[in-house]
Each structure stands twice: as structure tokens, then as C-alpha cells.
Amino acid sequence: MNTVFKTITENEDNTAIYEEAGRIIRVGGLVAFPTETVYGLGGDALNKDSSQKIYAAKGRPSDNPLIAHICDIAQLDDLVSDIPSCAGDLAQKFWPGPLTLIMKKKAGVPYETTGGLDTVAVRMPNHPVALDLIRYSQRPIAAPSANLSGRPSPTKASHVLNDLNGRIDMILDGGSVGIGVESTIIDLTGSKPMLLRPGYYITDDFKQILGDVLIDPAVANITSGTLPDENIKPKAPGMKYRHYAPKAELVIVSGEDKKVTEKINELISQKEAAGIKCGVITAGEDPALYPKGLIKDAGSSDEERAASLFAILREFDETDTGFICARDLSEGRLGNALMNRLCKAAAGRIIRV
Ligand code: TXA
Ligand code: MG
């Protein structure tokens, strides 16, 4: 399949591109597009064939449900059978934005979209290209992150091209995304709201509307940096898969600053002595602290780190690095979301000093 690559240019008339992209979605094709979190791989959420194509293009297990993206709150009526009143309040405050809500699905939403579940995940993305694409397609758009299954989520159109060229109909390039980690997921179908995936919004942000939000124990495990207990099944099926994994072995080193630096330098020296090319993911420190290895700085604030982490993991894949040490990134508001991704990328390998 030939993948058409189109760049959306601000202040220019992109109507013809959107009309073509919208038509592709309506006839059951796939279009990758930017959102404020990561790039998504979109298809008609109400067409089971489109959802099957998404799984095939990504190589994704079909029990891992997709998020339906909307541009207008009225589209909830096409997707959700029973809209809880708190959903309206959350939508008012957080949409468009990086929040996904799990609710009971309408009969018309195919099980192919929801991974066989009776619930559906919905969000309204805060990105003009995503919103225009949904508008022109006149459909809710099912979109997982636009990466091959298991790889880091794409934060630039070039990442999507690397993973999915020849496997999808079109890529809309809208530049680098702003946030860089996927949306926060809240399940509203239980007796109490539950956080299924940490993201830009944290549980405190929902206090006013939802009161206390439970945290899926499978998520809490990963966030605290321990390997998830295999007996705890995450409520978001996608959270059980290994994700974001770079080709190199990745370990996280956590603890007091000076000790962390020492430990990283010690590990790198050992690996280099064994002939293995090494890399370090730093967190805004002076690169002179790390005399050995290929240094990639994630940035000194949590927001910079979120925006750069997935791209850094991909950059290492383009080198012959065999071993990477990353500093703990749990500091700041986005620390939980970052450690959740980093721990998965490291398959839970964390060294505390
Ligand atoms: O920021 C985002 O959410 C991005 C952009 C493209 O919107 N999308 C994204 O999709 O991260 P994906 O497919 O990579 O992750 C969706 C997650 C998976 O962990 C999946 O299991 C969970 O959402 N999910 C979807 N529907 C669900 C449902 N009905 N119940 C529980 N979890 C669900
Ligand atoms: Mg994903």
C-alpha cells in the first residue's frame, strides 16, 4: 500500500487535504494524525473492518481496545449508552484535552473497537488537526497510538512514517506533539471512579468533581517501580503488554542524586569494559558528570521530559547502543506518568541506591 504523507501548514488552506483524509476514514481506510499527547492511528470507530485494519497495521493484539476520539460532545450519543452525570462535568472541565473516559458502550459500537468489552473509551483531543479530521470524516475516530505494537509512542510524524509506512493510507504531519505521554484514563463504570493509566492529569485534578479516585493496583505497581504482580490483571487491557521497549537493555537508577550519578558511571564502565556501547538518559544535569557513553538529556522539568522521552528511546534504536541507564524521572506533576512509561520500557528493571 502507498502511504500518502501530507503536511498541514498553519495559516494555509488545508481543506483539500482534510477532505481527502475524511473520505479515507469514511470508506474504511486509516489515517495517522497528531493529537496533543502522541500521534494516533485513526479509523472509523463504528466500522468493525476499520478497527480490524488498525490491529493488523500495528501488529496489536485484538483484545486491546481502542480509544474513540470525538470533536463534539453530541457524538457521545453515538458511542455511550449510559452517560454518567460526572462525565458531563469532566468533559466540561477537561475536554478537549488529554483525558479518556471509560463508559458503557452503545450496541452500535463494534466489539472490534472495544476489544470485546461492553465498555468504550472516549476522548476529545485538544489538537486542531485531530479535531478537523474528526469533523471532516463525520465519524468518531478510533485511534490507538500510531506506533508498531511494543514500540515507543510516536511524538513526530517521522516516527509514524518509520513504523507504518506502506501499512496505512495516509499520515497527516502536524509537527511535534506538545505533551508527549498518552492521555490519563479514568474508568467510570465501577462503583467508584478508577485511574487506569496515569497521564497529563493526575488524580488530584479530579478531586473536585469525582472525590477520591481509586488507582488500578496494576498501575500502582508499575508506578512504584516494582514488576507488576502477574496475578493482578490491569483493567486497561493494553497496560498488560510490554511497551515502549528500546532494542538496548534499559535500567533505571533511582535514589539520591550523587549516588545515582556514581552508580550510572559504574555500570557504564563495566558494560563498556565488556565491549558494549552504552547510553545515558539524563535529567537536565551537567553532561560533564557522565564522562562515558552516549548522553541524551530528557530535560530538567517534568514537562520537557514528557515531551522528549519517547523520541529519545527511538533515537537510541537508531544507534548500536546495547545498554542504557536512565535516571529516575519521578519528580514533578508528570513524574508518575513518566515512571509508568519508563518502567515499562525497562521491563521493571530498577536499581535503588
Ligand atoms: O493519548 C492517547 O490516549 C493516545 C492518543 C492517540 O489519543 N491514544 C492511546 O491509545 O494511547 P492506545 O491504544 O495506545 O492506548 C489505549 C489504552 C490501552 O491501554 C487500552 O487497553 C485502554 O486504553 N482502553 C481502551 N478502551 C478501554 C476500555 N473499554 N476499558 C479499559 N481500558 C481501555
Ligand atoms: Mg499505545
CSV table of C-alpha atoms and ligand atoms in Angstrom, one decimal:
chain,number,residue,atom,x,y,z
A,1,MET,CA,0.0,0.0,0.0
A,2,ASN,CA,1.2,3.5,-0.8
A,3,THR,CA,1.1,5.8,2.3
A,4,VAL,CA,0.3,9.4,1.4
A,5,PHE,CA,2.2,11.9,3.5
A,6,LYS,CA,0.6,15.4,3.9
A,7,THR,CA,1.9,18.3,5.9
A,8,ILE,CA,-0.7,20.5,7.5
A,9,THR,CA,0.5,24.1,7.3
A,10,GLU,CA,-0.8,26.7,9.7
A,11,ASN,CA,-2.5,29.7,8.1
A,12,GLU,CA,-2.8,27.9,4.8
A,13,ASP,CA,-6.0,26.4,3.3
A,14,ASN,CA,-5.7,22.7,4.1
A,15,THR,CA,-9.3,21.9,3.1
A,16,ALA,CA,-8.4,19.6,0.2
A,17,ILE,CA,-6.2,17.5,2.5
A,18,TYR,CA,-8.9,17.2,5.2
A,19,GLU,CA,-11.5,16.3,2.6
A,20,GLU,CA,-9.3,13.5,1.3
A,21,ALA,CA,-8.4,12.3,4.8
A,22,GLY,CA,-12.0,12.4,5.9
A,23,ARG,CA,-13.1,10.4,2.8
A,24,ILE,CA,-10.4,7.8,3.6
A,25,ILE,CA,-11.9,7.4,7.1
A,26,ARG,CA,-15.5,7.2,5.8
A,27,VAL,CA,-14.6,4.4,3.3
A,28,GLY,CA,-12.8,2.4,6.0
A,29,GLY,CA,-9.2,3.4,5.5
A,30,LEU,CA,-6.6,4.5,8.1
A,31,VAL,CA,-5.2,8.0,8.6
A,32,ALA,CA,-2.5,8.8,11.2
A,33,PHE,CA,-2.8,12.3,12.8
A,34,PRO,CA,-1.3,14.4,15.6
A,35,THR,CA,-3.0,14.9,18.9
A,36,GLU,CA,-1.8,16.9,21.9
A,37,THR,CA,-0.4,13.7,23.5
A,38,VAL,CA,1.0,11.5,20.8
A,39,TYR,CA,0.2,10.7,17.2
A,40,GLY,CA,-2.9,8.4,16.7
A,41,LEU,CA,-3.7,5.9,14.0
A,42,GLY,CA,-7.3,6.6,13.1
A,43,GLY,CA,-10.2,4.6,11.6
A,44,ASP,CA,-14.0,4.9,11.7
A,45,ALA,CA,-14.8,3.8,15.3
A,46,LEU,CA,-18.2,2.5,14.2
A,47,ASN,CA,-16.8,0.3,11.4
A,48,LYS,CA,-15.5,-3.1,12.5
A,49,ASP,CA,-13.4,-3.5,9.4
A,50,SER,CA,-11.6,-0.3,10.1
A,51,SER,CA,-10.8,-1.4,13.7
A,52,GLN,CA,-9.5,-4.8,12.4
A,53,LYS,CA,-7.3,-2.9,10.0
A,54,ILE,CA,-5.9,-0.9,12.8
A,55,TYR,CA,-4.9,-4.0,14.8
A,56,ALA,CA,-3.3,-5.5,11.6
A,57,ALA,CA,-1.4,-2.3,10.8
A,58,LYS,CA,0.1,-2.1,14.3
A,59,GLY,CA,0.5,-5.8,14.9
A,60,ARG,CA,-1.5,-5.2,18.0
A,61,PRO,CA,-3.3,-8.0,20.0
A,62,SER,CA,-7.1,-7.6,19.2
A,63,ASP,CA,-8.1,-7.8,22.9
A,64,ASN,CA,-6.5,-4.4,23.4
A,65,PRO,CA,-9.3,-1.9,23.0
A,66,LEU,CA,-9.1,1.4,21.1
A,67,ILE,CA,-10.0,4.9,22.2
A,68,ALA,CA,-12.8,6.7,20.2
A,69,HIS,CA,-12.0,10.3,19.5
A,70,ILE,CA,-14.7,12.9,19.1
A,71,CYS,CA,-14.8,16.6,18.2
A,72,ASP,CA,-18.2,17.4,19.7
A,73,ILE,CA,-19.9,16.3,22.9
A,74,ALA,CA,-23.0,15.3,21.0
A,75,GLN,CA,-21.0,12.4,19.5
A,76,LEU,CA,-21.2,10.7,22.9
A,77,ASP,CA,-24.7,9.7,22.0
A,78,ASP,CA,-23.4,7.5,19.2
A,79,LEU,CA,-21.0,5.7,21.5
A,80,VAL,CA,-22.2,5.6,25.1
A,81,SER,CA,-25.4,4.0,26.3
A,82,ASP,CA,-25.4,5.4,29.7
A,83,ILE,CA,-23.6,8.8,30.3
A,84,PRO,CA,-23.0,9.3,34.0
A,85,SER,CA,-23.6,12.9,35.1
A,86,CYS,CA,-20.0,13.3,36.3
A,87,ALA,CA,-18.9,12.6,32.7
A,88,GLY,CA,-20.6,15.8,31.6
A,89,ASP,CA,-18.8,17.7,34.3
A,90,LEU,CA,-15.4,16.1,33.4
A,91,ALA,CA,-16.0,16.9,29.7
A,92,GLN,CA,-16.8,20.5,30.5
A,93,LYS,CA,-13.6,20.9,32.5
A,94,PHE,CA,-11.1,18.7,30.7
A,95,TRP,CA,-12.2,18.4,27.1
A,96,PRO,CA,-10.8,19.0,24.6
A,97,GLY,CA,-7.8,17.6,26.4
A,98,PRO,CA,-5.7,14.5,27.5
A,99,LEU,CA,-8.4,12.7,29.4
A,100,THR,CA,-10.0,9.4,28.3
A,101,LEU,CA,-13.2,8.2,30.0
A,102,ILE,CA,-14.4,4.6,30.0
A,103,MET,CA,-18.2,4.3,29.9
A,104,LYS,CA,-20.8,1.7,28.9
A,105,LYS,CA,-20.9,1.2,25.1
A,106,LYS,CA,-23.9,1.6,22.8
A,107,ALA,CA,-24.9,-1.5,20.9
A,108,GLY,CA,-23.7,0.1,17.6
A,109,VAL,CA,-20.1,0.3,18.7
A,110,PRO,CA,-18.5,-2.8,17.3
A,111,TYR,CA,-16.7,-5.2,19.7
A,112,GLU,CA,-13.7,-5.0,17.3
A,113,THR,CA,-13.3,-1.4,18.5
A,114,THR,CA,-13.7,-2.2,22.2
A,115,GLY,CA,-11.6,-5.4,22.2
A,116,GLY,CA,-14.6,-7.4,23.0
A,117,LEU,CA,-15.6,-5.3,26.1
A,118,ASP,CA,-19.1,-3.8,26.8
A,119,THR,CA,-17.4,-0.5,27.6
A,120,VAL,CA,-15.9,2.1,25.4
A,121,ALA,CA,-13.1,4.6,25.9
A,122,VAL,CA,-13.7,8.1,24.6
A,123,ARG,CA,-11.8,11.4,24.5
A,124,MET,CA,-11.9,14.7,22.7
A,125,PRO,CA,-8.3,15.6,21.8
A,126,ASN,CA,-7.0,19.1,22.1
A,127,HIS,CA,-5.3,19.5,18.7
A,128,PRO,CA,-6.7,21.4,15.7
A,129,VAL,CA,-5.6,18.8,13.2
A,130,ALA,CA,-7.2,15.9,15.2
A,131,LEU,CA,-10.4,18.0,15.6
A,132,ASP,CA,-10.6,18.9,11.9
A,133,LEU,CA,-10.0,15.4,10.8
A,134,ILE,CA,-12.9,14.1,13.0
A,135,ARG,CA,-15.1,16.9,11.7
A,136,TYR,CA,-14.4,16.2,8.1
A,137,SER,CA,-14.8,12.5,8.4
A,138,GLN,CA,-18.1,12.9,10.2
A,139,ARG,CA,-17.3,9.9,12.3
A,140,PRO,CA,-15.9,9.2,15.8
A,141,ILE,CA,-12.4,8.1,15.1
A,142,ALA,CA,-10.9,5.0,16.9
A,143,ALA,CA,-7.2,5.7,17.4
A,144,PRO,CA,-4.5,3.9,19.3
A,145,SER,CA,-1.0,5.4,19.4
A,146,ALA,CA,0.4,5.3,15.8
A,147,ASN,CA,3.3,3.0,16.5
A,148,LEU,CA,4.0,-0.6,15.8
A,149,SER,CA,2.8,-2.6,18.8
A,150,GLY,CA,5.5,-2.6,21.5
A,151,ARG,CA,7.5,0.4,20.2
A,152,PRO,CA,7.5,3.9,21.9
A,153,SER,CA,4.5,6.0,21.1
A,154,PRO,CA,5.2,8.5,18.2
A,155,THR,CA,5.6,12.2,19.0
A,156,LYS,CA,6.5,13.3,15.5
A,157,ALA,CA,5.2,12.3,12.0
A,158,SER,CA,8.6,10.9,11.1
A,159,HIS,CA,8.2,8.3,13.9
A,160,VAL,CA,4.8,7.2,12.4
A,161,LEU,CA,6.4,7.0,8.9
A,162,ASN,CA,9.2,4.8,10.3
A,163,ASP,CA,6.8,2.4,11.9
A,164,LEU,CA,3.8,2.4,9.5
A,165,ASN,CA,4.9,3.4,6.0
A,166,GLY,CA,3.2,1.1,3.5
A,167,ARG,CA,0.8,-0.2,6.1
A,168,ILE,CA,-1.7,2.7,6.3
A,169,ASP,CA,-3.4,5.1,3.8
A,170,MET,CA,-2.3,8.5,5.0
A,171,ILE,CA,-0.2,10.4,7.5
A,172,LEU,CA,-1.1,14.0,8.5
A,173,ASP,CA,2.1,15.8,9.7
A,174,GLY,CA,1.1,18.5,12.2
A,175,GLY,CA,4.6,18.9,13.7
A,176,SER,CA,5.8,17.6,17.1
A,177,VAL,CA,3.2,17.0,19.8
A,178,GLY,CA,3.0,19.1,22.9
A,179,ILE,CA,2.6,16.7,25.8
A,180,GLY,CA,4.4,13.5,24.8
A,181,VAL,CA,2.7,11.0,27.1
A,182,GLU,CA,-0.7,9.4,26.4
A,183,SER,CA,-3.9,10.6,28.0
A,184,THR,CA,-5.0,9.8,31.5
A,185,ILE,CA,-7.6,7.1,31.6
A,186,ILE,CA,-10.5,7.1,34.1
A,187,ASP,CA,-12.9,4.2,34.3
A,188,LEU,CA,-16.4,5.5,35.2
A,189,THR,CA,-18.2,2.1,35.0
A,190,GLY,CA,-17.3,0.8,38.5
A,191,SER,CA,-18.8,1.7,41.9
A,192,LYS,CA,-16.1,4.3,42.2
A,193,PRO,CA,-14.0,6.1,39.5
A,194,MET,CA,-10.7,4.4,38.9
A,195,LEU,CA,-7.5,5.6,37.3
A,196,LEU,CA,-6.4,3.0,34.7
A,197,ARG,CA,-3.4,4.9,33.1
A,198,PRO,CA,-1.6,7.9,34.5
A,199,GLY,CA,-1.1,10.8,32.1
A,200,TYR,CA,-1.0,14.6,32.0
A,201,TYR,CA,-3.9,14.9,34.5
A,202,ILE,CA,-3.3,13.4,38.0
A,203,THR,CA,-5.9,12.1,40.4
A,204,ASP,CA,-5.8,15.4,42.4
A,205,ASP,CA,-7.1,17.2,39.3
A,206,PHE,CA,-10.4,15.2,39.5
A,207,LYS,CA,-11.0,15.7,43.3
A,208,GLN,CA,-13.5,18.5,42.9
A,209,ILE,CA,-15.7,16.5,40.5
A,210,LEU,CA,-15.1,12.9,41.5
A,211,GLY,CA,-13.8,13.0,45.1
A,212,ASP,CA,-11.3,10.2,45.7
A,213,VAL,CA,-10.2,8.3,42.6
A,214,LEU,CA,-9.1,4.7,43.1
A,215,ILE,CA,-5.9,3.6,41.3
A,216,ASP,CA,-5.8,0.3,39.5
A,217,PRO,CA,-3.4,-1.8,41.6
A,218,ALA,CA,-1.7,-3.0,38.5
A,219,VAL,CA,-0.8,0.6,37.6
A,220,ALA,CA,0.3,1.5,41.2
A,221,ASN,CA,2.7,-1.4,41.0
A,222,ILE,CA,4.4,-0.2,37.8
A,223,THR,CA,4.5,3.4,39.0
A,224,SER,CA,6.3,2.4,42.2
A,225,GLY,CA,8.9,0.8,40.0
A,226,THR,CA,8.3,-2.8,41.0
A,227,LEU,CA,7.5,-5.5,38.5
A,228,PRO,CA,3.7,-5.9,38.3
A,229,ASP,CA,2.4,-8.9,40.1
A,230,GLU,CA,1.4,-11.3,37.4
A,231,ASN,CA,-1.7,-12.2,39.3
A,232,ILE,CA,-3.0,-8.6,39.1
A,233,LYS,CA,-4.7,-8.1,35.8
A,234,PRO,CA,-4.8,-4.5,34.7
A,235,LYS,CA,-8.3,-3.1,34.0
A,236,ALA,CA,-7.0,-1.4,30.8
A,237,PRO,CA,-6.0,-4.5,28.7
A,238,GLY,CA,-3.3,-2.5,27.0
A,239,MET,CA,-1.4,-2.0,30.3
A,240,LYS,CA,-0.5,-5.6,30.5
A,241,TYR,CA,1.7,-5.6,27.4
A,242,ARG,CA,5.4,-4.8,27.3
A,243,HIS,CA,5.6,-1.4,25.8
A,244,TYR,CA,7.9,1.3,24.6
A,245,ALA,CA,10.9,-1.1,24.7
A,246,PRO,CA,14.1,0.1,23.1
A,247,LYS,CA,16.3,-2.5,21.4
A,248,ALA,CA,19.0,-2.0,24.1
A,249,GLU,CA,18.7,-3.2,27.7
A,250,LEU,CA,17.4,-0.3,29.8
A,251,VAL,CA,17.8,0.0,33.5
A,252,ILE,CA,16.6,2.9,35.8
A,253,VAL,CA,18.7,4.1,38.6
A,254,SER,CA,16.9,5.7,41.5
A,255,GLY,CA,18.0,7.4,44.7
A,256,GLU,CA,19.9,10.4,46.0
A,257,ASP,CA,21.4,12.5,43.1
A,258,LYS,CA,25.1,12.0,43.8
A,259,LYS,CA,24.8,8.2,44.3
A,260,VAL,CA,22.7,7.8,41.2
A,261,THR,CA,25.4,9.5,39.1
A,262,GLU,CA,28.1,7.3,40.7
A,263,LYS,CA,26.1,4.2,40.1
A,264,ILE,CA,25.4,5.0,36.5
A,265,ASN,CA,29.0,5.7,35.8
A,266,GLU,CA,30.0,2.5,37.5
A,267,LEU,CA,27.5,0.4,35.4
A,268,ILE,CA,28.6,2.1,32.2
A,269,SER,CA,32.2,1.4,32.9
A,270,GLN,CA,31.5,-2.2,33.5
A,271,LYS,CA,29.5,-2.6,30.3
A,272,GLU,CA,31.9,-0.7,28.2
A,273,ALA,CA,34.7,-2.9,29.5
A,274,ALA,CA,32.7,-5.8,28.2
A,275,GLY,CA,32.6,-4.2,24.8
A,276,ILE,CA,29.0,-3.0,24.9
A,277,LYS,CA,28.1,0.5,23.6
A,278,CYS,CA,26.3,2.5,26.3
A,279,GLY,CA,23.9,5.4,26.7
A,280,VAL,CA,22.6,7.5,29.5
A,281,ILE,CA,19.3,9.3,29.8
A,282,THR,CA,20.0,12.3,32.0
A,283,ALA,CA,17.5,14.7,33.6
A,284,GLY,CA,18.9,18.1,33.0
A,285,GLU,CA,22.2,17.6,34.8
A,286,ASP,CA,25.6,18.8,33.6
A,287,PRO,CA,26.8,16.3,30.9
A,288,ALA,CA,30.3,16.5,32.3
A,289,LEU,CA,29.1,14.4,35.2
A,290,TYR,CA,28.9,11.5,32.8
A,291,PRO,CA,32.3,11.0,31.1
A,292,LYS,CA,31.3,7.8,29.2
A,293,GLY,CA,28.5,6.7,27.0
A,294,LEU,CA,26.2,8.5,24.6
A,295,ILE,CA,24.3,11.1,26.6
A,296,LYS,CA,20.7,12.1,25.8
A,297,ASP,CA,19.1,14.7,28.0
A,298,ALA,CA,15.4,14.3,28.8
A,299,GLY,CA,15.4,17.9,30.2
A,300,SER,CA,15.2,19.5,33.6
A,301,SER,CA,11.4,19.8,34.0
A,302,ASP,CA,8.8,17.1,34.0
A,303,GLU,CA,7.1,18.7,31.0
A,304,GLU,CA,10.3,18.7,29.0
A,305,ARG,CA,10.9,15.1,29.9
A,306,ALA,CA,7.4,14.0,28.9
A,307,ALA,CA,7.9,15.7,25.5
A,308,SER,CA,11.3,14.1,24.9
A,309,LEU,CA,11.2,10.6,26.4
A,310,PHE,CA,9.7,8.6,23.6
A,311,ALA,CA,11.8,10.3,20.9
A,312,ILE,CA,15.0,9.6,23.0
A,313,LEU,CA,14.1,5.9,23.2
A,314,ARG,CA,13.6,5.9,19.4
A,315,GLU,CA,16.9,7.7,18.8
A,316,PHE,CA,18.8,5.1,20.8
A,317,ASP,CA,17.3,2.5,18.5
A,318,GLU,CA,19.0,4.2,15.5
A,319,THR,CA,22.4,3.7,17.2
A,320,ASP,CA,24.2,0.5,18.1
A,321,THR,CA,23.8,1.1,21.8
A,322,GLY,CA,23.4,-2.1,23.8
A,323,PHE,CA,22.9,-0.8,27.3
A,324,ILE,CA,21.1,2.3,28.6
A,325,CYS,CA,20.9,3.8,32.1
A,326,ALA,CA,18.1,6.2,32.8
A,327,ARG,CA,17.8,8.4,35.9
A,328,ASP,CA,14.7,8.2,37.9
A,329,LEU,CA,12.1,10.7,36.4
A,330,SER,CA,9.5,10.5,39.2
A,331,GLU,CA,9.9,14.2,40.2
A,332,GLY,CA,7.1,16.7,39.4
A,333,ARG,CA,3.5,16.5,38.4
A,334,LEU,CA,4.1,14.2,35.4
A,335,GLY,CA,6.5,12.0,37.4
A,336,ASN,CA,4.0,9.2,37.8
A,337,ALA,CA,3.1,9.1,34.1
A,338,LEU,CA,6.8,9.2,33.2
A,339,MET,CA,7.9,6.5,35.5
A,340,ASN,CA,5.0,4.3,34.3
A,341,ARG,CA,6.3,4.5,30.8
A,342,LEU,CA,10.0,4.3,31.7
A,343,CYS,CA,9.4,1.2,34.0
A,344,LYS,CA,7.6,-0.5,31.1
A,345,ALA,CA,10.4,0.4,28.7
A,346,ALA,CA,12.9,-1.1,31.2
A,347,ALA,CA,10.7,-4.1,31.8
A,348,GLY,CA,10.7,-3.2,35.5
A,349,ARG,CA,14.5,-3.2,35.9
A,350,ILE,CA,15.2,-0.6,38.6
A,351,ILE,CA,18.2,-0.2,40.8
A,352,ARG,CA,17.9,1.7,44.0
A,353,VAL,CA,21.0,3.3,45.5
B,1,TXA,O1,-3.3,10.0,24.4
B,1,TXA,C1,-3.9,9.0,24.0
B,1,TXA,O2,-4.7,8.4,24.7
B,1,TXA,C2,-3.4,8.4,22.6
B,1,TXA,C3,-3.9,9.4,21.5
B,1,TXA,C4,-3.7,8.9,20.1
B,1,TXA,O3,-5.2,9.7,21.8
B,1,TXA,N1,-4.0,7.1,22.4
B,1,TXA,C5,-3.5,6.0,23.0
B,1,TXA,O4,-4.2,4.8,22.6
B,1,TXA,O5,-2.7,6.0,23.8
B,1,TXA,P1,-3.6,3.4,22.9
B,1,TXA,O6,-4.4,2.5,22.1
B,1,TXA,O7,-2.1,3.3,22.7
B,1,TXA,O8,-3.9,3.1,24.4
B,1,TXA,C6,-5.3,3.0,24.8
B,1,TXA,C7,-5.4,2.4,26.2
B,1,TXA,C8,-5.0,0.9,26.2
B,1,TXA,O9,-4.2,0.7,27.4
B,1,TXA,C9,-6.3,0.2,26.3
B,1,TXA,O10,-6.3,-1.0,26.9
B,1,TXA,C10,-7.1,1.2,27.1
B,1,TXA,O11,-6.7,2.5,26.6
B,1,TXA,N2,-8.6,1.1,26.9
B,1,TXA,C11,-9.3,1.4,25.7
B,1,TXA,N3,-10.6,1.0,25.9
B,1,TXA,C12,-10.7,0.5,27.1
B,1,TXA,C13,-11.9,0.0,27.8
B,1,TXA,N4,-13.1,-0.1,27.3
B,1,TXA,N5,-11.6,-0.4,29.1
B,1,TXA,C14,-10.4,-0.3,29.7
B,1,TXA,N6,-9.3,0.1,29.0
B,1,TXA,C15,-9.5,0.6,27.8
B,2,MG,MG,-0.2,2.8,22.6
